[in-house]
């Protein structure tokens, strides 16, 4: 029942203020998250919940298969705001095993508009897994494609003007690639971190 959501919301609000009377007052006056999360829209991968973060602690953008399109005004605006207004220190591109978007990208079924959206995944598949033909993707291969796509999205994000400009100005902001396991609830760092803004100019560090 849709009304249940509103009832649960009231209970949640009451619980928060019972623990800390000025919880919402403080939150409404301050947004200073250190993290930008770019994740999949999948309902099983909610950024705040799986990282144990409270409201106010992570800025979030989600889309199907957590992809970076250089023409995505929505995503680019979120990144721009996070980097230059909120001054986040870390951007996390997080994908997940068992991602329907990753599977759809290389399946033989036609997913309409999504075929265009998922093109970056097919590019990774073609370049990094040339031996796997369309329709021949098992779970193991899809997991590797999922990881490779995340690494690719980290690189694509690093190439956007917002990040390039921020780094040229010496801004210390890192882009990380993580993958989440639906079966165990564990986040794994894929160790493809990029930060070109550090003063010592370390190119890549995990
Ligand atoms: Co997904």
mmCIF file of N, CA, C and O and ligand atoms in Angstrom, residues 40-42 44-45 63-66 95-102, ligand 1:
data_model
loop_
_atom_site.group_PDB
_atom_site.id
_atom_site.type_symbol
_atom_site.label_atom_id
_atom_site.label_comp_id
_atom_site.label_asym_id
_atom_site.label_seq_id
_atom_site.Cartn_x
_atom_site.Cartn_y
_atom_site.Cartn_z
ATOM 1 N N UNK A 40 24.244 2.300 -9.622
ATOM 2 C CA UNK A 40 23.161 1.760 -10.443
ATOM 3 C C UNK A 40 21.822 2.094 -9.796
ATOM 4 O O UNK A 40 21.712 2.196 -8.576
ATOM 5 N N UNK A 41 20.791 2.247 -10.639
ATOM 6 C CA UNK A 41 19.441 2.534 -10.134
ATOM 7 C C UNK A 41 18.829 1.336 -9.401
ATOM 8 O O UNK A 41 17.808 1.487 -8.731
ATOM 9 N N UNK A 42 19.455 0.179 -9.533
ATOM 10 C CA UNK A 42 18.936 -1.058 -8.923
ATOM 11 C C UNK A 42 18.501 -0.824 -7.471
ATOM 12 O O UNK A 42 19.269 -0.298 -6.665
ATOM 13 N N UNK A 44 18.271 -2.685 -5.093
ATOM 14 C CA UNK A 44 18.996 -3.445 -4.055
ATOM 15 C C UNK A 44 20.341 -2.820 -3.676
ATOM 16 O O UNK A 44 21.052 -3.374 -2.836
ATOM 17 N N UNK A 45 20.670 -1.694 -4.300
ATOM 18 C CA UNK A 45 21.974 -1.074 -4.040
ATOM 19 C C UNK A 45 21.824 0.389 -3.604
ATOM 20 O O UNK A 45 22.258 1.309 -4.304
ATOM 21 N N UNK A 63 21.960 5.773 -12.172
ATOM 22 C CA UNK A 63 21.340 5.488 -13.466
ATOM 23 C C UNK A 63 21.518 4.004 -13.770
ATOM 24 O O UNK A 63 22.206 3.293 -13.031
ATOM 25 N N UNK A 64 20.894 3.539 -14.836
ATOM 26 C CA UNK A 64 20.973 2.126 -15.184
ATOM 27 C C UNK A 64 22.417 1.747 -15.513
ATOM 28 O O UNK A 64 23.031 2.337 -16.414
ATOM 29 N N UNK A 65 22.976 0.837 -14.744
ATOM 30 C CA UNK A 65 24.321 0.286 -14.942
ATOM 31 C C UNK A 65 25.436 1.283 -14.630
ATOM 32 O O UNK A 65 26.563 1.104 -15.079
ATOM 33 N N UNK A 66 25.098 2.347 -13.859
ATOM 34 C CA UNK A 66 26.116 3.322 -13.412
ATOM 35 C C UNK A 66 27.107 3.697 -14.514
ATOM 36 O O UNK A 66 28.301 3.464 -14.409
ATOM 37 N N UNK A 95 29.330 -0.206 -9.183
ATOM 38 C CA UNK A 95 28.465 -1.141 -9.899
ATOM 39 C C UNK A 95 28.164 -2.327 -9.005
ATOM 40 O O UNK A 95 28.573 -2.359 -7.843
ATOM 41 N N UNK A 96 27.463 -3.287 -9.545
ATOM 42 C CA UNK A 96 27.154 -4.471 -8.722
ATOM 43 C C UNK A 96 27.051 -5.714 -9.586
ATOM 44 O O UNK A 96 26.622 -5.647 -10.746
ATOM 45 N N UNK A 97 27.474 -6.833 -9.002
ATOM 46 C CA UNK A 97 27.335 -8.120 -9.686
ATOM 47 C C UNK A 97 25.845 -8.402 -9.888
ATOM 48 O O UNK A 97 25.006 -7.956 -9.114
ATOM 49 N N UNK A 98 25.530 -9.109 -10.942
ATOM 50 C CA UNK A 98 24.137 -9.424 -11.226
ATOM 51 C C UNK A 98 23.361 -8.221 -11.736
ATOM 52 O O UNK A 98 22.134 -8.171 -11.616
ATOM 53 N N UNK A 99 24.070 -7.247 -12.313
ATOM 54 C CA UNK A 99 23.423 -6.026 -12.813
ATOM 55 C C UNK A 99 22.625 -6.324 -14.089
ATOM 56 O O UNK A 99 23.177 -6.810 -15.080
ATOM 57 N N UNK A 100 21.337 -6.022 -14.035
ATOM 58 C CA UNK A 100 20.477 -6.271 -15.188
ATOM 59 C C UNK A 100 20.903 -5.464 -16.406
ATOM 60 O O UNK A 100 20.774 -5.925 -17.545
ATOM 61 N N UNK A 101 21.428 -4.262 -16.172
ATOM 62 C CA UNK A 101 21.872 -3.411 -17.274
ATOM 63 C C UNK A 101 23.060 -4.010 -18.009
ATOM 64 O O UNK A 101 23.129 -3.984 -19.241
ATOM 65 N N UNK A 102 23.994 -4.563 -17.238
ATOM 66 C CA UNK A 102 25.173 -5.191 -17.842
ATOM 67 C C UNK A 102 24.744 -6.397 -18.674
ATOM 68 O O UNK A 102 25.195 -6.584 -19.807
HETATM 69 CO CO1 LIG B 1 22.452 -2.631 -11.964
#
